[in-house]
Every structure is written in structure tokens, then in C-alpha cells.
Amino acid sequence: MKVTNVREPTEEETEKMPKWSAELIENVQFIYELALAELELEAFGVDFTVTNSLRGFVLRNPPDVDTLVRRLAYFKTIGHRTTDYYRLTRYNRTRSVNQYLTHWIYPYKGKFHPQMIRALLNILKLEANETVLDPFIGSGTTAVEAQLLGINCIGIDVSPLCILQSKVKTESIYVIDEIERLREEAIASFKLSNRVHTLVVEEPVAKGYNEFLNSIDDDRVRDFYLMAKLVAISDRARRGRDIVQSFIKNLEQMISSVDDYERAARELNLQLGNVDIRQGDARRLPLKDESIQGVMTSPPYSIALDYVANDAHAFEAMGYDLDKMRDEFIGVRGRGETRIKLYNEDMTKSFHEMHRVLEKGRCCAIVIGNATYQQHKIKTIEFTIEQCEKLGFTLINNINKIIYGLYNVMQTDNTLIFRKDR
Ligand SMILES: C[S@@+](CC[C@H](N)C(=O)[O-])C[C@H]1O[C@@H](n2cnc3c(N)ncnc32)[C@H](O)[C@@H]1O
């Protein structure tokens, strides 16, 4: 229907409208981030102009300031108010600006940038109490960011290590008192298992660490302490650190981060979303047709990274057989041409599943890059667009992220935003 009785305001009328300024957070540096910041504002129906500094925006029409303060990812201030996101990033126990709250727990390769995920959840127009699906949840970035925004999240991954990380990052806040109560017992039993005896033993410790884990009734508390052990093992494997020292240091940092999360949620009065993390296969999602309001994911980048080999030490510590696990992982089966063929078949099935479970008219964001395998460039981005369009998705945004790393090595990946039109 054409609306005829609406006209653009005159310049004089516009001048009289309340103007709001919005300032980008200092860590926003790249063109793709500016593009996402603009898309965020558009998603909330804000009309804006960018000022000469390129870091300031003038908002018109007039904006719903409360919503912008609560939700935006790339902005530090709206008018004179500081955004929730900026305040959240202050609860950080690491030196990395984006590893705030529980995001840092476990050094997982291929993590999403949390700020970008928050922006994309806004761009996908997900409201509190709606549900986002990440069928390749990895280290749980989508789950934490959705939870902070009050959006429910279903996270699936084939890797038990990813399931553990995602659960620990989002569930520990509900059992922080019990976690703190067991801190000394955990340290004592870890020392015993690793044959370190303190000179002064206040209480005799009879349990080794595995026995200690088995004695914990609450799954969420047990997961937390299993994760603490795996963080220490990873530190030893990657940096050659003394395992007991590393365990104690990381455990303290993990507990402080969960405390921070609990405090941040209270201080900012956040209504946290529900998180449901399940081990499963993206090619066969255990979900009903059209039951999800948004998909936010990053699948394996073709065969760029061998997720099984990469986390081998953790899988072994968890008691898994690496060879048996491989069969379920996308992108690591077969060799040469067969590997690429299998990857394409598996991803086609996964795209089909994302499309099936998403409500019509809603959006799906896929972060993906092209990989090089045996000197051949594999066009995963083009393949993804082609397959998704065949299924009934329309590509509405294609945001290219190019980053030059050390020695000018270019890293590029794209964020593809599709809408399910049929
Ligand atoms: C690029 S990573 C995801 C990283 C994630 N976005 C994050 O922030 O940590 C891809 C993930 O796909 C998972 N994966 C591989 N094959 C899978 C399958 N068949 N079903 C579900 N997940 C799978 C891997 O375990 C890995 O965690």
C-alpha cells in the first residue's frame, strides 16, 4: 500500500527535532565494523548521519534511547549515556579487549569476535525471548552474547570440548557459590594427582582430581572443574607451563570471571536469555521446522583447520578416541579431492537444515572464508551463496572483512546475511 499523506520534514523542522549524538567505541578500527555499526542503527529504525570525525553519529527521528543503550555493540555513548556493551567490556580479566566476562575461558582457535556477534544479533532483529540457533557453536560466543541480550540460544556442536566450553561460559553463574565452596578441595586434589605435596597439610586430602570430579553432584559445577583441568593441560601443551601453577592461576581467573558475570548481570539489570547447549550434528538438527527466529553461525572454513588434531590433547584427557570422532566432523574426512567433495556434501546438508528450522521471513548470518588446500584456493564463500540461494534464502548483505596480519598476510572472511523468503 502506498502511503501518500507522509512527507519529509523540512530543513527547519529537522533542525528543531531533538538530536542525539552517538560515539563509536575506541576499538572500532575497520571498515567492516563501521558497516556493521550502521546496519545496527538501521535495524533499530534509526535515521542518522555520520559526522566528519567518522567516529561520531547524529541520530534523528527520534531514537528509542533506552533500547539503543541496552543493545548496541559498536557504540560507547548515546547522548550522555554509556552503553551496556561498553560497560560489560570493563569486566575483563585478560589483556585482550574482546575476551571480557567468560569469553576467554579456554584458548579455542577460530573464535568469533563477540562484539561482531552482538551487532549481528541486532541486525538479525532478534528480540528478547526469541531464539537464535548456532549449529556450529564452537567455543560458545553466540551463546554468551545471546544470553547477555536476553535472547534464548540453542547451540549445537559435534565436539564434546565445544559443548563443555559453551556450557561452562553460560551456566557457571547459576552455581557460583558451590564452585567457590569447592575451590580449596579442587586445588588440594589437583596437587595430589600431580604429586605435589604441600608442607603444611591442614586437612588430609584423600582424593585425586578425577575422584574429586566424580564426587560432584551438580553437572554444572563438575563441568566447571573439568574445564579448569583442561585449561591447565592446554597451557602446559601450548606454553610448557608448570601444570599445578597454571591450574591454580587459571582457576582463580575463571572464578573471578564468573563472579564478574554475576555482578555485571546484577548491576546492569540484565534479564539473561536461556541457553540450551547440546552435542549433535549440524547435518541432522534435532529441531522442528520453522521453530527458530534467527541463525548465527560460522561453519568449519572448508578444510582450513583440523579441529580434531587441534584439540587432540583435550579430547584424550576427556577419554575420547580421536579416530572414531573424526567421522562426525565436517571438513576433516578423506584426502585431496575427496575431502573437498565430502565437505561440500556435508555443508549442503547443514544449509538445508538451517533453512528448514528457520521461520519464514527471518534471517541467517553465516561467517565464512575461502581456504587454501594443497595450493588450491577453495571458493567456500561462492559455494555457500550458491547453495543457500538454491534453498530459498535471499542474500541481503555480504560484508567483507579483510585484515592484514603480521608480514602482510591477508586474512579475509565474509559475513553473509540471508533472509528466508521461501
Ligand atoms: C569455525 S568453528 C566455530 C567457532 C565459533 N563460531 C566460535 O566462536 O568459537 C566450527 C565448528 O564446527 C564444529 N563442527 C564440525 N563438524 C560439525 C558437525 N557435523 N556438526 C556440528 N558441529 C560441527 C567444530 O567442532 C567447530 O567447533
XYZ file of C-alpha atoms and ligand atoms in Angstrom:
449
model
C 0.000 0.000 0.000
C 1.342 3.421 -0.899
C 1.235 5.962 1.893
C 0.516 9.390 0.459
C -0.044 11.604 3.475
C 3.536 11.365 4.760
C 6.093 13.954 3.672
C 9.728 14.513 4.511
C 10.270 17.165 7.229
C 11.622 20.492 6.012
C 15.119 21.558 6.968
C 13.711 23.950 9.525
C 11.597 21.200 11.100
C 14.593 18.851 11.180
C 16.658 21.489 12.978
C 14.049 21.647 15.716
C 13.961 17.871 16.238
C 15.919 16.515 19.187
C 19.365 15.475 18.025
C 21.288 12.756 19.668
C 24.907 12.016 19.269
C 26.381 8.529 19.275
C 30.085 7.804 19.618
C 31.843 4.643 18.422
C 33.896 2.619 20.919
C 37.643 3.244 20.560
C 38.398 -0.328 19.435
C 36.356 0.106 16.240
C 39.018 0.341 13.541
C 37.976 -1.478 10.395
C 35.648 -0.663 7.522
C 33.535 -3.765 8.152
C 32.987 -2.627 11.739
C 31.728 0.757 10.587
C 29.423 -1.024 8.131
C 28.063 -3.224 10.938
C 27.628 -0.211 13.230
C 25.498 1.469 10.571
C 23.459 -1.702 9.995
C 22.846 -1.936 13.743
C 21.359 1.556 13.811
C 19.245 0.784 10.745
C 17.959 -2.399 12.413
C 16.524 -0.222 15.190
C 14.958 2.121 12.647
C 17.332 4.997 13.405
C 17.969 7.650 10.815
C 21.489 9.038 11.155
C 24.315 10.994 9.631
C 27.977 10.283 10.214
C 29.957 13.322 11.356
C 33.282 14.487 9.936
C 35.298 12.613 12.531
C 33.759 9.346 11.194
C 33.512 8.201 14.814
C 30.512 10.290 15.747
C 26.928 9.953 14.542
C 23.978 12.299 14.749
C 20.766 10.367 15.318
C 17.391 11.705 14.279
C 13.738 10.685 14.142
C 13.926 10.496 17.433
C 15.640 7.331 18.635
C 14.463 4.950 21.359
C 17.474 5.725 23.532
C 16.807 3.035 26.148
C 16.853 0.275 23.544
C 19.974 1.637 21.878
C 21.811 1.873 25.197
C 20.830 -1.680 26.093
C 21.577 -3.326 22.761
C 24.177 -1.638 20.560
C 27.593 -3.267 20.161
C 29.816 -0.728 18.433
C 28.861 2.416 20.339
C 30.267 3.774 23.563
C 27.730 6.509 24.198
C 24.262 7.520 23.091
C 23.712 11.126 24.078
C 25.232 11.376 27.536
C 24.570 7.706 28.403
C 27.158 4.927 28.273
C 26.015 1.753 26.513
C 25.603 -1.555 28.357
C 28.058 -3.167 25.978
C 30.817 -0.710 26.800
C 30.202 -1.271 30.490
C 30.221 -5.064 30.026
C 33.616 -4.986 28.352
C 35.053 -3.400 31.519
C 34.518 -6.726 33.343
C 37.617 -8.227 31.839
C 40.345 -10.355 33.435
C 42.528 -10.531 30.333
C 44.613 -8.114 28.303
C 42.510 -8.718 25.207
C 39.732 -6.185 24.778
C 37.220 -8.735 23.480
C 37.806 -11.505 26.000
C 35.598 -9.994 28.700
C 33.443 -11.944 31.190
C 33.716 -15.675 30.497
C 34.641 -15.394 26.798
C 38.334 -16.020 27.433
C 37.901 -19.412 29.104
C 39.863 -21.923 27.026
C 42.097 -20.843 24.110
C 39.913 -22.089 21.263
C 41.184 -21.481 17.726
C 38.702 -19.816 15.394
C 36.632 -17.931 17.979
C 34.211 -15.292 16.777
C 34.725 -11.687 17.736
C 31.999 -11.258 20.420
C 31.311 -7.616 19.565
C 30.558 -8.576 15.976
C 28.169 -11.286 17.135
C 26.275 -8.863 19.353
C 25.941 -6.482 16.396
C 24.739 -9.305 14.133
C 22.140 -10.422 16.676
C 20.834 -6.846 16.459
C 20.987 -6.824 12.673
C 19.053 -10.135 12.594
C 16.394 -8.241 14.589
C 16.213 -10.786 17.361
C 14.091 -9.659 20.283
C 14.452 -10.766 23.899
C 12.784 -14.177 24.408
C 13.147 -15.150 20.749
C 15.560 -17.974 19.898
C 18.772 -17.936 17.907
C 20.408 -21.150 16.723
C 24.134 -21.679 16.241
C 24.582 -25.188 14.789
C 28.409 -24.857 14.981
C 28.574 -23.271 18.428
C 32.350 -23.824 18.864
C 33.593 -22.025 21.950
C 30.154 -20.584 22.736
C 30.489 -16.963 21.587
C 26.948 -16.802 20.195
C 25.589 -18.370 23.391
C 27.233 -15.801 25.707
C 26.259 -12.816 23.563
C 22.649 -14.000 23.139
C 22.380 -14.702 26.868
C 23.556 -11.151 27.663
C 20.875 -9.694 25.383
C 18.092 -11.826 26.863
C 17.809 -13.827 23.627
C 17.438 -17.582 24.022
C 20.111 -19.661 22.304
C 20.319 -23.238 21.103
C 23.926 -24.230 20.468
C 24.928 -27.452 18.754
C 28.385 -28.834 18.102
C 29.821 -32.233 17.375
C 32.801 -31.602 19.633
C 32.421 -32.506 23.326
C 35.103 -29.925 24.118
C 32.997 -27.188 22.489
C 29.916 -28.348 24.367
C 31.849 -28.160 27.621
C 33.215 -24.655 26.890
C 29.823 -23.296 25.869
C 28.131 -24.725 28.952
C 30.779 -23.535 31.399
C 30.727 -19.993 29.975
C 26.945 -19.677 30.286
C 25.903 -21.944 33.182
C 28.526 -21.364 35.891
C 26.920 -18.101 37.043
C 23.989 -20.113 38.388
C 26.235 -22.213 40.660
C 28.991 -19.790 41.585
C 28.520 -20.291 45.357
C 29.057 -24.034 45.097
C 32.026 -23.509 42.775
C 33.638 -21.195 45.326
C 32.912 -23.600 48.173
C 34.907 -26.347 46.406
C 37.903 -24.210 45.414
C 40.355 -25.418 48.121
C 39.362 -29.068 47.752
C 39.889 -28.802 43.993
C 43.371 -27.335 44.393
C 44.373 -29.936 47.003
C 43.199 -32.869 44.894
C 44.826 -31.444 41.765
C 48.119 -31.232 43.657
C 47.700 -34.791 44.885
C 47.043 -36.084 41.363
C 50.123 -34.280 40.133
C 52.228 -35.418 43.079
C 52.809 -32.020 44.638
C 52.683 -32.139 48.409
C 52.460 -29.010 50.458
C 54.489 -28.963 53.650
C 51.594 -27.839 55.782
C 48.576 -30.001 55.187
C 45.666 -28.592 57.088
C 43.273 -31.366 56.234
C 44.448 -34.661 54.826
C 43.305 -34.985 51.232
C 42.345 -38.442 50.151
C 41.011 -37.732 46.692
C 42.798 -37.369 43.418
C 41.319 -34.950 40.894
C 39.219 -37.449 38.945
C 37.751 -38.772 42.149
C 37.036 -35.207 43.212
C 35.219 -34.599 39.899
C 33.182 -37.786 40.296
C 32.106 -36.729 43.771
C 30.385 -33.556 42.468
C 26.621 -33.996 42.048
C 25.749 -30.894 40.056
C 26.714 -31.273 36.363
C 27.337 -27.536 36.030
C 29.843 -27.498 38.909
C 31.535 -30.680 37.642
C 31.801 -29.185 34.130
C 33.416 -26.076 35.574
C 36.108 -28.084 37.368
C 36.679 -30.345 34.364
C 37.185 -27.214 32.263
C 39.685 -25.865 34.823
C 41.724 -29.045 34.397
C 41.607 -28.809 30.581
C 42.693 -25.153 30.636
C 45.761 -26.189 32.671
C 46.524 -29.097 30.306
C 46.250 -26.768 27.345
C 48.575 -24.241 28.990
C 51.141 -26.967 29.540
C 50.787 -28.301 25.973
C 50.978 -24.886 24.319
C 53.366 -22.983 26.576
C 55.167 -25.620 28.615
C 53.874 -24.142 31.894
C 54.041 -25.983 35.215
C 50.673 -27.666 35.401
C 49.889 -27.087 39.079
C 50.840 -23.398 38.992
C 48.851 -22.998 35.820
C 45.828 -24.776 37.311
C 45.765 -22.511 40.364
C 46.246 -19.313 38.376
C 43.615 -20.150 35.768
C 41.148 -21.420 38.357
C 41.339 -18.101 40.229
C 40.830 -16.221 36.976
C 37.892 -18.439 35.970
C 36.187 -17.941 39.326
C 36.717 -14.166 39.169
C 35.272 -14.072 35.648
C 32.132 -15.955 36.673
C 31.817 -13.608 39.668
C 32.141 -10.670 37.276
C 29.418 -12.103 35.068
C 27.073 -12.454 38.013
C 27.856 -8.909 39.182
C 27.542 -7.399 35.705
C 24.131 -9.025 35.205
C 23.004 -7.574 38.540
C 24.496 -4.106 38.083
C 23.150 -3.685 34.570
C 19.849 -5.324 35.495
C 20.088 -7.829 32.626
C 17.381 -10.399 32.017
C 19.554 -13.259 30.786
C 18.373 -15.449 27.921
C 18.027 -19.230 28.304
C 20.850 -21.264 26.829
C 20.450 -24.833 25.625
C 23.717 -26.477 24.545
C 23.570 -29.938 23.003
C 26.080 -32.240 21.428
C 24.795 -33.021 17.957
C 25.302 -32.858 14.230
C 24.534 -29.780 12.116
C 23.548 -32.121 9.252
C 20.687 -33.550 11.345
C 19.310 -30.923 13.699
C 17.055 -32.176 16.493
C 14.659 -29.256 15.941
C 11.200 -28.769 14.449
C 10.580 -26.999 11.123
C 10.293 -23.198 11.368
C 10.912 -23.191 15.138
C 13.818 -20.680 15.244
C 13.824 -16.883 14.785
C 17.449 -16.443 13.697
C 20.573 -18.399 12.790
C 24.028 -17.027 13.646
C 26.930 -19.291 12.810
C 30.384 -19.900 11.481
C 30.855 -23.365 9.977
C 34.250 -25.001 9.543
C 36.070 -22.977 6.856
C 36.260 -25.700 4.285
C 39.256 -27.740 5.330
C 41.241 -24.849 6.772
C 41.597 -26.147 10.304
C 41.692 -29.693 11.592
C 39.523 -29.312 14.689
C 40.261 -32.870 15.815
C 44.068 -32.592 15.655
C 43.982 -29.086 17.087
C 42.312 -30.146 20.328
C 43.758 -33.659 20.480
C 45.278 -33.235 23.968
C 41.910 -32.164 25.416
C 39.944 -34.971 23.731
C 42.449 -37.507 25.016
C 42.200 -36.082 28.550
C 38.418 -36.405 28.267
C 38.798 -40.057 27.261
C 37.750 -39.858 23.586
C 39.075 -41.931 20.705
C 40.262 -39.468 18.051
C 39.799 -41.807 15.100
C 36.198 -42.547 15.982
C 35.478 -38.842 16.457
C 36.756 -37.835 13.018
C 33.817 -39.379 11.187
C 31.407 -36.836 12.606
C 33.487 -33.699 11.937
C 32.877 -31.692 8.779
C 35.998 -30.831 6.774
C 38.453 -33.382 8.152
C 37.402 -36.591 6.392
C 39.096 -38.014 3.275
C 42.105 -36.723 1.352
C 42.679 -34.492 -1.697
C 39.646 -34.069 -3.947
C 37.559 -36.453 -1.800
C 37.981 -34.195 1.188
C 36.568 -31.223 -0.722
C 33.714 -33.300 -2.145
C 32.741 -34.563 1.322
C 32.936 -31.051 2.754
C 30.594 -29.728 0.068
C 28.100 -32.557 0.621
C 28.136 -32.072 4.393
C 27.714 -28.306 4.171
C 24.841 -28.648 1.691
C 23.057 -30.829 4.260
C 23.795 -28.299 7.030
C 22.480 -25.332 4.998
C 19.365 -27.348 4.265
C 18.846 -27.906 7.993
C 19.378 -24.212 8.869
C 16.798 -23.299 6.259
C 14.323 -25.926 7.456
C 14.314 -24.865 11.123
C 14.196 -21.093 10.480
C 10.881 -19.243 10.408
C 9.985 -17.753 7.048
C 10.899 -14.058 6.739
C 13.672 -14.350 9.354
C 17.430 -14.144 8.809
C 20.527 -16.261 8.958
C 24.085 -14.898 9.257
C 26.976 -17.084 8.139
C 30.594 -16.081 8.699
C 32.810 -17.967 6.269
C 36.143 -17.638 4.458
C 37.850 -19.182 1.459
C 40.598 -21.645 2.310
C 43.706 -22.815 0.514
C 44.223 -26.563 0.376
C 47.156 -28.254 -1.393
C 47.899 -24.952 -3.182
C 44.316 -24.642 -4.494
C 42.019 -21.862 -3.443
C 38.678 -23.303 -2.451
C 35.805 -20.965 -3.067
C 33.765 -21.700 0.041
C 32.111 -18.255 0.038
C 30.756 -18.592 -3.501
C 29.690 -22.164 -2.767
C 27.787 -21.041 0.346
C 25.941 -18.276 -1.517
C 25.007 -20.609 -4.371
C 23.705 -23.376 -2.117
C 21.771 -21.055 0.193
C 20.108 -19.240 -2.694
C 19.027 -22.588 -4.168
C 17.274 -23.376 -0.893
C 15.184 -20.184 -0.872
C 17.453 -17.802 1.005
C 17.992 -14.306 -0.423
C 21.403 -12.727 0.179
C 20.714 -9.298 1.682
C 24.197 -8.352 2.913
C 27.677 -9.531 2.090
C 30.196 -7.849 4.364
C 33.806 -8.410 3.574
C 36.294 -8.407 6.417
C 39.905 -8.014 5.362
C 42.624 -7.970 7.948
C 46.339 -7.699 7.330
C 48.246 -9.608 9.942
C 51.923 -9.859 10.652
C 54.100 -9.879 7.484
C 51.135 -8.570 5.466
C 49.442 -11.945 5.397
C 45.921 -11.199 4.331
C 43.057 -12.855 6.124
C 39.660 -12.433 4.662
C 36.259 -13.710 5.548
C 32.752 -12.676 4.726
C 29.619 -12.280 6.749
C 26.715 -13.349 4.604
C 23.248 -12.349 5.749
C 20.382 -14.242 4.169
C 16.644 -13.887 4.579
C 14.412 -16.928 4.197
C 11.959 -15.823 1.527
C 10.669 -19.234 0.505
C 34.577 -22.132 12.908
S 34.211 -23.176 14.266
C 33.009 -22.296 15.141
C 33.615 -21.281 16.037
C 32.625 -20.476 16.823
N 31.914 -19.547 15.975
C 33.276 -19.740 17.985
O 33.076 -18.544 18.203
O 34.033 -20.386 18.716
C 33.375 -24.530 13.540
C 32.847 -25.570 14.499
O 32.149 -26.584 13.765
C 32.173 -27.771 14.547
N 31.712 -28.915 13.732
C 32.399 -29.645 12.813
N 31.613 -30.600 12.277
C 30.374 -30.467 12.852
C 29.124 -31.139 12.707
N 28.985 -32.186 11.886
N 28.063 -30.709 13.443
C 28.202 -29.676 14.316
N 29.358 -29.028 14.519
C 30.443 -29.394 13.786
C 33.602 -27.819 15.057
O 33.689 -28.609 16.227
C 33.864 -26.330 15.330
O 33.616 -26.055 16.680
